[in-house]
Amino acid sequence: MTSLMYAGVDHSQLLAMAATAICALVLGALVAAVIVRRRFAGLIRRMEAQVRRVGIGDYSAVAPLSRGDEIGRLSLALCEMTEALAEREQRIQQLATREPITNRPNRASFLDTIAPWLNGPRGAVLVVGLARDNEVTNTVGRDVADWVLRDVSQRLGGLLREAPLACLDHRTFAVFLRDVGELKARSVATAIIDLCDEPYTDGELTIDTGVAVGIALKPLNGKDAAELLHRAQVALTAALRSESRWAIYDAAIDPYRPERLSLMSDLRRGLLGNEFSLSFQPKLHIPSGVITGAEALVRWNHPRRGLIPPDGFIGLAEETGHIRHLTRWALRAGVAQAARWRDAGLTLQIAINLSARDLNDARLPAEVARMLAEHDLDSRAISLEVTESAVMADPDVAMAVLRGFAAQGLWIAVDDFGIGQTSLTYLRRMPVRELKIDKSFVQHLAKDADDRKIVRSVIELGHGLGFAVTAEGVEDEASLEALASLGCDYAQGYQISRPVVGTMMADVRTQFRDPIEMPSANLPL
Ligand code: G
Ligand code: G
Ligand code: MN
């Protein structure tokens, strides 16, 4: 066997030397490691603990190790990283719980805050919405709109003090009122509206900050925080459209209620069946004391829900467009009833309510003409009631349809007059024959001098324009007498009669003056 030789040392000797050298090295390293470990173990453990604390979200400040070596630099870097993480987490937290423009709590945070407070029996969520935000933003830009929002935020904060106040988005705030009922909630809502009526000013710039307030009450409108907030927002939509600029949640107009959809399909089915009927409220001609007409009021006897008042479905039918079917049904039923009365020898004018949507339905006048022809009925037997707001929604379109009706000789009355904003220019140009003074001015006529002044001026205005004037909501003898002395032409209300079924009209009529004595002057028929 040939041994490998190298510098006079044989193979096995070489191996032994190498092994010894390696052992010495390893031993040296171990000794060094032990020494290093002893020296640094404490420092490393300290930093390890710091890292673990950060891991569980504890960013409490730790002083870095004051050493000039790598360990010192590592410690400093670790402390800086902890600080940066703490800052970032705070920002994330802020973004997650605060609205960035106003720095108020946001929706999620508001819901968390008020949830425990809802254990009490009562409470109210108010949602405050800027009425003209889009207009402001488009005109003056986002920056100014943000200032307006902050300004409103500050005003609300000053008024509401300790009540939880949140900013839901760039135009909506929410506030929770603890242990309040409807009265208090309403008075806070009007205080908010008054407070925000003062415009925002900045140098030359003046911007209207007008707000509307939606209200949801516990327990009436909901139990938990999310439900109440949602319903207050639904109420805000109604408030933005209302004259008073506040509204309490009303299930009947909630577009997100699933029953609404089924109610509307029920409506179409119900119109085909026998679920709908008309009630007739007699209308008294004051000077002669004769019942000369009646207002048709729709009634819905729902097979499962029983009697649903018009307020429970008319608003909804208007929103969903189903009102067209209802109006056509009411017109057909009204015309048929007028024909039956005529056949029974009763001369009565039937008033039928139209809705805003009907006034842009260009086909309607021709359809009414067909209905009248079918029964060979004089067009003067039908009056159509339209509200001021329905006309003013789109006056030119409404005017065209109203002219279509008037061209056939139909009588047109402006309903609920006084609560809307009719432009007198339009009123004069419209083919109107009658104003019906809203019942809110009439109900307290006997006691309220201001109401008397309003009623007197409406009567003068109506007569000045050549219209007949009807007072609605006449509830007592004194009011009827007052109306007579003011020269009002017609009266309608519980004092004269509640709405009755069509077959009762002859009886109601004979309770008043004998129709034979009826003077023909001033009467529509
Ligand atoms: O009587 P009453 O509570 O029913 O009426 C409530 C409201 O419903 C009134 O403002 C009345 O104008 C409205 N209304 C009643 N019948 C009809 C109808 O056939 N069509 C429309 N559009 N409104 C109606
Ligand atoms: O809005 P419109 O005018 O169509 O409303 C008629 C409504 O007024 C119906 O709801 C009817 O029942 C109601 N009504 C009729 N007479 C009176 C009354 O004397 N007092 C009150 N408060 N309501 C009345
Ligand atoms: Mn009416």
Coordinates of C-alpha atoms and ligand atoms in Angstrom, one line a residue:
M1 CA 0.0 0.0 0.0
T2 CA 1.5 3.3 -0.9
S3 CA 1.3 6.0 1.9
L4 CA 0.7 9.5 0.9
M5 CA 3.6 11.6 1.9
Y6 CA 3.7 15.3 2.4
A7 CA 6.6 17.3 3.7
G8 CA 7.8 14.3 5.5
V9 CA 4.5 13.8 7.4
D10 CA 2.4 10.9 6.6
H11 CA -1.4 10.8 6.1
S12 CA -2.4 9.7 9.6
Q13 CA -0.3 12.3 11.3
L14 CA -1.8 14.9 9.1
L15 CA -5.3 13.9 10.0
A16 CA -4.5 14.0 13.7
M17 CA -3.0 17.5 13.4
A18 CA -6.1 18.7 11.5
A19 CA -8.4 17.2 14.1
T20 CA -6.5 18.9 16.9
A21 CA -6.6 22.2 15.1
I22 CA -10.4 21.9 14.5
C23 CA -11.0 20.9 18.1
A24 CA -9.0 23.9 19.3
L25 CA -11.0 26.2 17.0
V26 CA -14.3 24.8 18.1
L27 CA -13.3 25.1 21.7
G28 CA -12.1 28.6 21.2
A29 CA -15.4 29.5 19.5
L30 CA -17.4 27.9 22.3
V31 CA -15.4 29.8 24.9
A32 CA -15.9 33.0 23.0
A33 CA -19.6 32.3 22.5
V34 CA -20.0 31.7 26.2
I35 CA -18.2 34.9 27.0
V36 CA -20.2 36.9 24.3
R37 CA -23.4 35.4 25.6
R38 CA -22.7 36.3 29.1
R39 CA -21.8 39.8 28.1
F40 CA -24.8 40.4 25.7
A41 CA -27.5 38.0 27.0
G42 CA -29.1 40.7 29.2
L43 CA -29.2 43.3 26.4
I44 CA -30.6 40.9 23.9
R45 CA -33.2 39.7 26.3
R46 CA -34.2 43.3 26.9
M47 CA -34.6 44.0 23.2
E48 CA -36.5 40.7 22.8
A49 CA -39.0 41.7 25.4
Q50 CA -39.4 45.0 23.7
V51 CA -40.1 43.3 20.4
R52 CA -42.6 41.0 22.1
R53 CA -44.4 44.0 23.6
V54 CA -44.7 45.7 20.3
G55 CA -46.0 42.4 18.9
I56 CA -49.0 42.6 21.3
G57 CA -49.6 46.3 20.6
D58 CA -47.8 47.8 23.5
Y59 CA -45.8 50.8 22.2
S60 CA -44.8 52.3 25.5
A61 CA -41.6 54.3 25.1
V62 CA -38.3 52.5 26.1
A63 CA -35.0 54.4 26.2
P64 CA -32.5 53.0 23.7
L65 CA -29.3 51.3 25.0
S66 CA -26.7 54.0 25.2
R67 CA -23.8 52.1 23.5
G68 CA -21.8 53.1 20.5
D69 CA -21.6 49.5 19.1
E70 CA -23.8 47.5 16.8
I71 CA -26.0 46.5 19.8
G72 CA -26.6 50.1 20.6
R73 CA -27.5 51.0 17.0
L74 CA -29.8 48.0 16.9
S75 CA -31.5 49.1 20.1
L76 CA -31.9 52.7 18.7
A77 CA -33.4 51.4 15.4
L78 CA -35.8 49.2 17.4
C79 CA -37.0 52.2 19.5
E80 CA -37.4 54.3 16.4
M81 CA -39.4 51.5 14.7
T82 CA -41.6 51.2 17.8
E83 CA -42.4 54.9 17.7
A84 CA -43.2 54.9 14.0
L85 CA -45.4 51.9 14.5
A86 CA -47.2 53.6 17.3
E87 CA -47.8 56.6 15.2
R88 CA -49.1 54.6 12.3
E89 CA -51.4 52.6 14.4
Q90 CA -52.8 55.7 16.0
R91 CA -53.5 57.1 12.5
I92 CA -55.1 53.9 11.5
Q93 CA -57.2 54.0 14.6
Q94 CA -58.1 57.6 13.9
L95 CA -59.1 56.8 10.3
A96 CA -61.2 53.8 11.5
T97 CA -63.1 55.8 14.2
R98 CA -63.1 59.4 13.2
E99 CA -64.4 61.4 10.2
P100 CA -61.4 63.1 8.7
I101 CA -62.8 66.5 7.9
T102 CA -64.4 67.3 11.3
N103 CA -62.4 64.8 13.4
R104 CA -65.7 63.8 15.0
P105 CA -66.4 60.1 15.7
N106 CA -67.6 58.3 12.6
R107 CA -70.6 56.0 12.1
A108 CA -69.0 52.9 13.5
S109 CA -67.7 54.7 16.6
F110 CA -71.0 56.4 17.1
L111 CA -72.8 53.1 17.1
D112 CA -70.3 51.6 19.6
T113 CA -70.7 54.6 21.9
I114 CA -74.5 54.7 22.0
A115 CA -75.1 51.0 22.2
P116 CA -74.8 50.8 26.0
W117 CA -76.9 53.9 26.4
L118 CA -79.8 52.2 24.6
N119 CA -80.4 50.0 27.6
G120 CA -82.6 52.8 29.0
P121 CA -86.3 52.9 28.1
R122 CA -86.2 56.0 25.9
G123 CA -83.9 57.9 23.6
A124 CA -83.7 59.6 20.2
V125 CA -81.3 59.5 17.3
L126 CA -81.2 62.7 15.3
V127 CA -79.6 62.9 11.9
V128 CA -78.7 66.4 10.8
G129 CA -78.2 66.9 7.0
L130 CA -76.9 69.9 5.2
A131 CA -79.6 70.8 2.8
R132 CA -77.5 72.4 0.1
D133 CA -74.2 70.6 0.2
N134 CA -74.0 69.7 -3.5
E135 CA -74.8 73.2 -4.5
V136 CA -72.2 74.6 -2.2
T137 CA -69.5 72.1 -3.4
N138 CA -70.2 72.8 -7.0
T139 CA -70.2 76.5 -6.6
V140 CA -67.4 77.2 -4.2
G141 CA -65.4 74.0 -4.3
R142 CA -64.6 71.2 -1.8
D143 CA -62.3 73.3 0.5
V144 CA -65.0 75.8 1.3
A145 CA -67.6 73.1 1.6
D146 CA -65.3 71.5 4.2
W147 CA -65.0 74.7 6.2
V148 CA -68.8 74.9 6.2
L149 CA -69.0 71.4 7.5
R150 CA -66.5 72.2 10.3
D151 CA -68.4 75.3 11.1
V152 CA -71.7 73.3 11.4
S153 CA -69.8 70.7 13.4
Q154 CA -68.7 73.4 15.8
R155 CA -72.1 74.9 16.2
L156 CA -73.6 71.5 16.9
G157 CA -70.9 70.7 19.4
G158 CA -71.7 74.0 21.2
L159 CA -75.4 73.3 21.3
L160 CA -75.4 69.6 22.2
R161 CA -72.4 69.6 24.6
E162 CA -72.1 66.2 26.2
A163 CA -74.5 64.3 23.9
P164 CA -72.6 61.9 21.6
L165 CA -72.1 63.7 18.2
A166 CA -70.8 62.0 15.1
C167 CA -70.1 63.0 11.6
L168 CA -71.4 60.3 9.2
D169 CA -70.1 61.8 5.9
H170 CA -69.3 65.1 4.3
R171 CA -72.9 66.4 4.9
T172 CA -74.5 64.4 7.7
F173 CA -74.2 64.4 11.5
A174 CA -75.8 62.1 14.0
V175 CA -76.5 62.8 17.7
F176 CA -78.0 60.7 20.4
L177 CA -80.2 62.2 23.0
R178 CA -80.5 60.1 26.1
D179 CA -83.8 59.5 27.9
V180 CA -85.9 61.9 25.8
G181 CA -89.3 61.5 24.3
E182 CA -90.9 63.0 21.1
L183 CA -91.4 66.5 22.5
K184 CA -87.9 67.0 23.6
A185 CA -86.5 65.5 20.5
R186 CA -88.6 67.8 18.4
S187 CA -87.5 70.9 20.4
V188 CA -83.8 69.9 20.0
A189 CA -84.4 69.4 16.2
T190 CA -85.9 72.9 15.9
A191 CA -83.1 74.4 18.0
I192 CA -80.6 72.8 15.6
I193 CA -82.4 74.1 12.6
D194 CA -82.5 77.6 14.0
L195 CA -78.9 77.4 15.0
C196 CA -77.8 76.5 11.5
D197 CA -80.1 79.1 9.8
E198 CA -77.3 81.7 10.5
P199 CA -75.3 81.6 7.3
Y200 CA -71.6 80.7 7.2
T201 CA -69.5 83.8 6.5
D202 CA -65.8 84.1 5.6
G203 CA -64.8 87.6 4.4
E204 CA -67.0 88.5 1.4
L205 CA -68.3 84.9 1.2
T206 CA -71.7 84.1 2.7
I207 CA -73.1 80.6 2.4
D208 CA -76.5 79.3 3.7
T209 CA -75.9 76.4 6.0
G210 CA -79.5 75.4 6.3
V211 CA -80.0 71.9 7.7
A212 CA -82.9 69.4 8.0
V213 CA -83.3 66.9 10.9
G214 CA -84.5 63.3 10.8
I215 CA -85.6 61.8 14.1
A216 CA -85.9 58.2 15.2
L217 CA -87.3 57.4 18.7
K218 CA -86.7 54.5 20.9
P219 CA -88.7 52.4 21.5
L220 CA -91.3 53.6 18.9
N221 CA -89.0 53.4 15.8
G222 CA -86.5 50.8 16.8
K223 CA -84.5 49.2 19.6
D224 CA -80.9 48.9 18.6
A225 CA -78.4 51.6 17.6
A226 CA -78.0 50.6 13.9
E227 CA -81.8 50.4 13.4
L228 CA -82.4 53.8 15.0
L229 CA -79.7 55.4 13.0
H230 CA -80.9 54.0 9.8
R231 CA -84.5 55.1 10.4
A232 CA -83.4 58.6 11.4
Q233 CA -81.6 58.8 8.0
V234 CA -84.8 57.7 6.3
A235 CA -86.6 60.5 8.2
L236 CA -84.0 62.9 7.1
T237 CA -85.0 62.3 3.5
A238 CA -88.5 63.3 4.4
A239 CA -87.3 66.2 6.4
L240 CA -85.3 67.6 3.5
R241 CA -88.6 67.8 1.5
S242 CA -90.8 69.1 4.3
E243 CA -91.6 72.7 5.1
S244 CA -90.7 72.4 8.7
R245 CA -87.3 70.7 7.9
W246 CA -87.7 68.1 10.6
A247 CA -89.5 64.8 10.4
I248 CA -90.0 61.8 12.7
Y249 CA -89.5 58.4 11.1
D250 CA -92.7 57.1 9.5
A251 CA -92.8 53.4 8.5
A252 CA -95.3 54.2 5.8
I253 CA -92.8 56.2 3.7
D254 CA -89.7 54.1 4.5
P255 CA -88.4 53.1 1.0
Y256 CA -86.3 50.3 2.6
R257 CA -89.1 48.5 4.3
P258 CA -89.6 45.2 2.4
E259 CA -93.4 45.2 3.1
R260 CA -93.6 48.3 0.9
L261 CA -93.0 46.3 -2.2
S262 CA -95.6 43.7 -1.3
L263 CA -98.0 46.5 -0.4
M264 CA -97.6 47.9 -3.9
S265 CA -98.3 44.7 -5.6
D266 CA -101.2 44.2 -3.3
L267 CA -102.4 47.6 -4.4
R268 CA -102.6 46.7 -8.0
R269 CA -104.4 43.5 -7.2
G270 CA -106.7 45.3 -4.8
L271 CA -107.7 47.8 -7.4
L272 CA -108.9 44.9 -9.7
G273 CA -110.8 43.3 -6.8
N274 CA -113.2 44.9 -4.4
E275 CA -110.8 46.1 -1.8
F276 CA -111.0 49.8 -2.6
S277 CA -114.0 52.0 -2.1
L278 CA -114.7 55.7 -2.0
S279 CA -116.1 57.6 1.0
F280 CA -117.8 61.0 0.3
Q281 CA -117.5 64.0 2.5
P282 CA -120.4 66.4 1.9
K283 CA -119.6 69.9 1.0
L284 CA -122.0 72.7 2.2
H285 CA -122.8 75.8 0.1
I286 CA -122.7 78.3 3.0
P287 CA -125.1 81.0 1.8
S288 CA -127.8 78.6 0.8
G289 CA -127.3 75.9 3.4
V290 CA -127.4 73.3 0.7
I291 CA -125.1 70.3 0.2
T292 CA -123.9 70.8 -3.3
G293 CA -121.1 68.4 -3.6
A294 CA -118.8 65.9 -1.9
E295 CA -115.1 65.0 -1.8
A296 CA -114.3 61.4 -2.7
L297 CA -111.8 59.9 -0.3
V298 CA -110.3 56.5 -1.1
R299 CA -110.5 53.7 1.5
W300 CA -108.6 50.4 1.3
N301 CA -109.9 47.4 3.0
H302 CA -106.9 45.1 2.8
P303 CA -107.7 41.4 3.1
R304 CA -105.0 40.7 5.7
R305 CA -104.2 44.1 7.2
G306 CA -107.7 45.4 7.4
L307 CA -108.5 49.1 6.8
I308 CA -105.4 51.0 5.7
P309 CA -105.8 54.8 5.9
P310 CA -104.8 56.8 2.7
D311 CA -101.7 58.1 4.5
G312 CA -100.5 54.5 4.7
F313 CA -100.3 54.0 1.0
I314 CA -100.8 57.2 -1.0
G315 CA -97.3 58.6 -0.3
L316 CA -95.9 55.2 -1.2
A317 CA -98.0 54.9 -4.4
E318 CA -96.8 58.4 -5.4
E319 CA -93.2 57.4 -4.9
T320 CA -93.4 54.1 -6.8
G321 CA -95.6 55.4 -9.6
H322 CA -98.6 53.2 -8.6
I323 CA -100.6 56.3 -8.0
R324 CA -101.5 56.4 -11.7
H325 CA -103.5 53.2 -11.3
L326 CA -105.1 54.5 -8.1
T327 CA -106.1 57.8 -9.7
R328 CA -107.6 56.0 -12.7
W329 CA -109.6 53.8 -10.3
A330 CA -110.8 56.8 -8.3
L331 CA -111.8 58.7 -11.4
R332 CA -113.7 55.7 -12.8
A333 CA -115.4 55.0 -9.4
G334 CA -116.1 58.7 -8.9
V335 CA -117.6 59.2 -12.4
A336 CA -119.8 56.1 -11.9
Q337 CA -121.0 57.4 -8.5
A338 CA -121.9 60.8 -10.0
A339 CA -123.9 59.1 -12.7
R340 CA -125.8 57.0 -10.0
W341 CA -126.6 60.2 -8.1
R342 CA -127.8 61.9 -11.2
D343 CA -130.0 58.9 -12.0
A344 CA -131.4 59.1 -8.5
G345 CA -132.2 62.8 -9.0
L346 CA -129.3 64.2 -6.9
T347 CA -127.3 67.0 -8.4
L348 CA -123.9 66.8 -6.7
Q349 CA -120.5 67.6 -7.8
I350 CA -117.8 65.0 -6.9
A351 CA -114.3 66.2 -6.1
I352 CA -111.5 63.7 -6.8
N353 CA -108.0 64.1 -5.5
L354 CA -105.2 64.0 -8.0
S355 CA -101.5 63.6 -7.1
A356 CA -98.4 65.4 -8.4
R357 CA -97.6 62.5 -10.7
D358 CA -101.0 62.8 -12.4
L359 CA -100.1 66.3 -13.5
N360 CA -97.5 65.1 -15.9
D361 CA -99.7 62.4 -17.3
A362 CA -100.6 64.0 -20.6
R363 CA -103.1 61.2 -21.5
L364 CA -105.2 61.7 -18.4
P365 CA -107.5 64.5 -19.7
A366 CA -108.6 62.3 -22.7
E367 CA -109.2 59.3 -20.5
V368 CA -111.4 61.3 -18.2
A369 CA -113.3 62.6 -21.2
R370 CA -113.9 58.9 -22.2
M371 CA -115.2 58.0 -18.7
L372 CA -117.6 60.9 -18.8
A373 CA -118.9 60.0 -22.2
E374 CA -119.4 56.4 -21.1
H375 CA -121.9 57.6 -18.5
D376 CA -123.1 60.5 -20.5
L377 CA -122.2 62.7 -17.6
D378 CA -121.9 66.5 -17.6
S379 CA -118.2 67.4 -17.0
R380 CA -119.4 69.9 -14.4
A381 CA -120.3 67.0 -12.2
I382 CA -116.6 66.4 -11.6
S383 CA -114.1 68.6 -9.8
L384 CA -110.4 67.7 -9.6
E385 CA -108.4 68.7 -6.5
V386 CA -104.7 69.3 -7.0
T387 CA -102.3 70.5 -4.2
E388 CA -100.2 73.6 -4.5
S389 CA -97.0 71.6 -4.2
A390 CA -98.1 69.2 -7.0
V391 CA -98.6 72.1 -9.3
M392 CA -95.4 73.9 -8.3
A393 CA -93.3 70.8 -8.7
D394 CA -93.3 71.4 -12.4
P395 CA -95.7 74.2 -13.1
D396 CA -95.4 74.3 -16.9
V397 CA -96.1 70.6 -17.4
A398 CA -98.9 70.8 -14.8
M399 CA -100.4 73.8 -16.5
A400 CA -100.6 71.9 -19.8
V401 CA -102.5 69.0 -18.2
L402 CA -104.7 71.3 -16.2
R403 CA -105.6 73.1 -19.4
G404 CA -106.5 69.8 -21.0
F405 CA -109.0 69.2 -18.1
A406 CA -110.4 72.7 -18.2
A407 CA -110.9 72.5 -21.9
Q408 CA -113.5 69.8 -21.2
G409 CA -115.3 71.9 -18.7
L410 CA -113.9 70.2 -15.6
W411 CA -113.8 72.2 -12.4
I412 CA -110.3 72.5 -10.8
A413 CA -109.7 73.2 -7.2
V414 CA -106.4 74.0 -5.4
D415 CA -106.4 71.7 -2.3
D416 CA -104.6 72.3 1.0
F417 CA -104.2 76.0 0.0
G418 CA -102.0 78.0 2.3
I419 CA -99.4 75.5 3.4
G420 CA -97.5 75.3 0.1
Q421 CA -95.9 78.0 -1.9
T422 CA -98.0 78.8 -4.9
S423 CA -96.7 81.6 -7.0
L424 CA -99.5 84.0 -7.5
T425 CA -98.4 84.5 -11.1
Y426 CA -99.1 80.8 -11.8
L427 CA -102.3 80.8 -9.8
R428 CA -103.6 83.6 -11.9
R429 CA -102.7 81.8 -15.1
M430 CA -104.0 78.5 -14.1
P431 CA -107.5 77.4 -15.1
V432 CA -108.5 77.1 -11.4
R433 CA -112.1 77.7 -10.2
E434 CA -111.7 77.1 -6.4
L435 CA -109.3 77.4 -3.5
K436 CA -109.7 75.0 -0.6
I437 CA -108.2 76.5 2.5
D438 CA -106.1 74.0 4.4
K439 CA -107.8 72.6 7.5
S440 CA -104.9 73.7 9.7
F441 CA -106.1 77.3 9.4
V442 CA -109.8 76.5 9.8
Q443 CA -109.8 74.0 12.7
H444 CA -109.2 76.7 15.4
L445 CA -110.9 79.5 13.6
A446 CA -113.3 80.2 16.4
K447 CA -110.6 80.8 18.9
D448 CA -107.5 81.9 17.0
A449 CA -107.5 85.5 15.8
D450 CA -104.4 84.9 13.6
D451 CA -106.1 82.0 11.8
R452 CA -109.1 84.3 11.2
K453 CA -106.9 86.9 9.6
I454 CA -105.3 84.2 7.3
V455 CA -108.7 82.8 6.4
R456 CA -110.0 86.3 5.7
S457 CA -107.1 87.1 3.4
V458 CA -107.3 83.8 1.5
I459 CA -111.0 84.4 0.9
E460 CA -110.3 87.9 -0.3
L461 CA -107.5 86.6 -2.5
G462 CA -109.6 83.8 -4.0
H463 CA -112.5 86.1 -4.7
G464 CA -110.2 88.7 -6.1
L465 CA -109.0 86.2 -8.6
G466 CA -112.5 85.1 -9.4
F467 CA -112.3 81.7 -7.5
A468 CA -114.8 80.1 -5.2
V469 CA -113.4 79.5 -1.7
T470 CA -113.9 76.4 0.4
A471 CA -112.9 75.9 4.1
E472 CA -111.9 72.4 5.0
G473 CA -111.8 71.0 8.6
V474 CA -114.8 72.9 9.9
E475 CA -115.3 71.3 13.2
D476 CA -117.7 73.5 15.2
E477 CA -120.7 75.8 14.7
A478 CA -118.7 78.9 15.7
S479 CA -116.2 78.3 12.9
L480 CA -119.0 77.8 10.4
E481 CA -120.6 81.1 11.5
A482 CA -117.3 82.9 11.3
L483 CA -116.8 81.6 7.7
A484 CA -120.3 82.7 6.8
S485 CA -119.6 86.2 8.1
L486 CA -116.3 86.2 6.2
G487 CA -118.1 85.4 3.0
C488 CA -116.6 82.0 2.5
D489 CA -118.5 80.0 -0.2
Y490 CA -118.3 76.4 0.9
A491 CA -117.5 74.5 4.0
Q492 CA -116.4 70.9 4.6
G493 CA -115.7 69.2 7.9
Y494 CA -116.9 67.1 10.8
Q495 CA -119.4 69.9 11.8
I496 CA -121.2 69.3 8.5
S497 CA -120.6 65.6 8.1
R498 CA -117.9 63.0 8.3
P499 CA -117.2 61.1 5.0
V500 CA -120.1 58.7 4.3
V501 CA -120.8 55.9 1.8
G502 CA -122.3 57.0 -1.5
T503 CA -125.8 55.6 -0.7
M504 CA -126.0 57.8 2.4
M505 CA -125.6 61.1 0.5
A506 CA -129.3 61.5 -0.1
D507 CA -130.0 61.2 3.6
V508 CA -127.3 63.6 4.5
R509 CA -128.6 66.1 2.0
T510 CA -132.1 66.1 3.3
Q511 CA -130.8 66.9 6.8
F512 CA -129.8 70.2 5.3
R513 CA -132.1 72.6 3.5
D514 CA -134.6 71.3 1.0
P515 CA -132.8 71.1 -2.3
I516 CA -135.8 72.6 -4.0
E517 CA -135.0 75.9 -2.3
M518 CA -131.5 75.8 -3.6
P519 CA -130.6 79.1 -5.3
S520 CA -128.8 78.6 -8.5
A521 CA -126.5 81.7 -8.3
N522 CA -122.9 81.0 -7.2
L523 CA -123.3 77.3 -7.5
P524 CA -121.0 75.3 -9.7
L525 CA -123.8 73.3 -11.2
Ligands
G1 O1 -109.9 61.2 4.6 P1 -108.6 61.0 4.7 O2 -107.9 60.6 5.9 O3 -108.9 59.7 4.1 O4 -107.6 61.5 3.5 C1 -106.2 61.6 3.7 C2 -105.5 62.2 2.5 O5 -105.5 61.3 1.5 C3 -106.1 63.5 2.1 O6 -105.0 64.4 2.0 C4 -106.6 63.2 0.7 O7 -106.4 64.3 -0.2 C5 -105.8 62.0 0.3 N1 -106.7 61.2 -0.6 C6 -107.8 60.6 -0.3 N2 -108.3 59.9 -1.4 C7 -107.4 60.1 -2.4 C8 -107.3 59.7 -3.8 O8 -108.1 59.0 -4.3 N3 -106.2 60.1 -4.5 C9 -105.2 60.9 -3.9 N4 -104.2 61.3 -4.7 N5 -105.3 61.3 -2.7 C10 -106.3 60.9 -1.9
G2 O1 -106.0 66.8 2.0 P1 -107.5 66.6 1.9 O2 -108.2 67.9 1.8 O3 -107.8 65.9 0.7 O4 -107.9 65.9 3.2 C1 -109.1 65.5 3.6 C2 -108.8 64.9 4.9 O5 -109.3 65.7 6.0 C3 -109.4 63.6 5.1 O6 -108.5 62.9 5.8 C4 -110.6 63.8 5.9 O7 -111.0 62.7 6.6 C5 -110.1 64.9 6.8 N1 -111.2 65.7 7.4 C6 -112.3 66.1 6.9 N2 -113.0 66.9 7.7 C7 -112.2 67.1 8.8 C8 -112.4 67.9 10.0 O8 -113.4 68.6 10.2 N3 -111.4 67.9 10.8 C9 -110.2 67.2 10.6 N4 -109.3 67.2 11.5 N5 -110.1 66.4 9.5 C10 -111.0 66.4 8.6
MN3 MN -108.8 67.0 -0.9

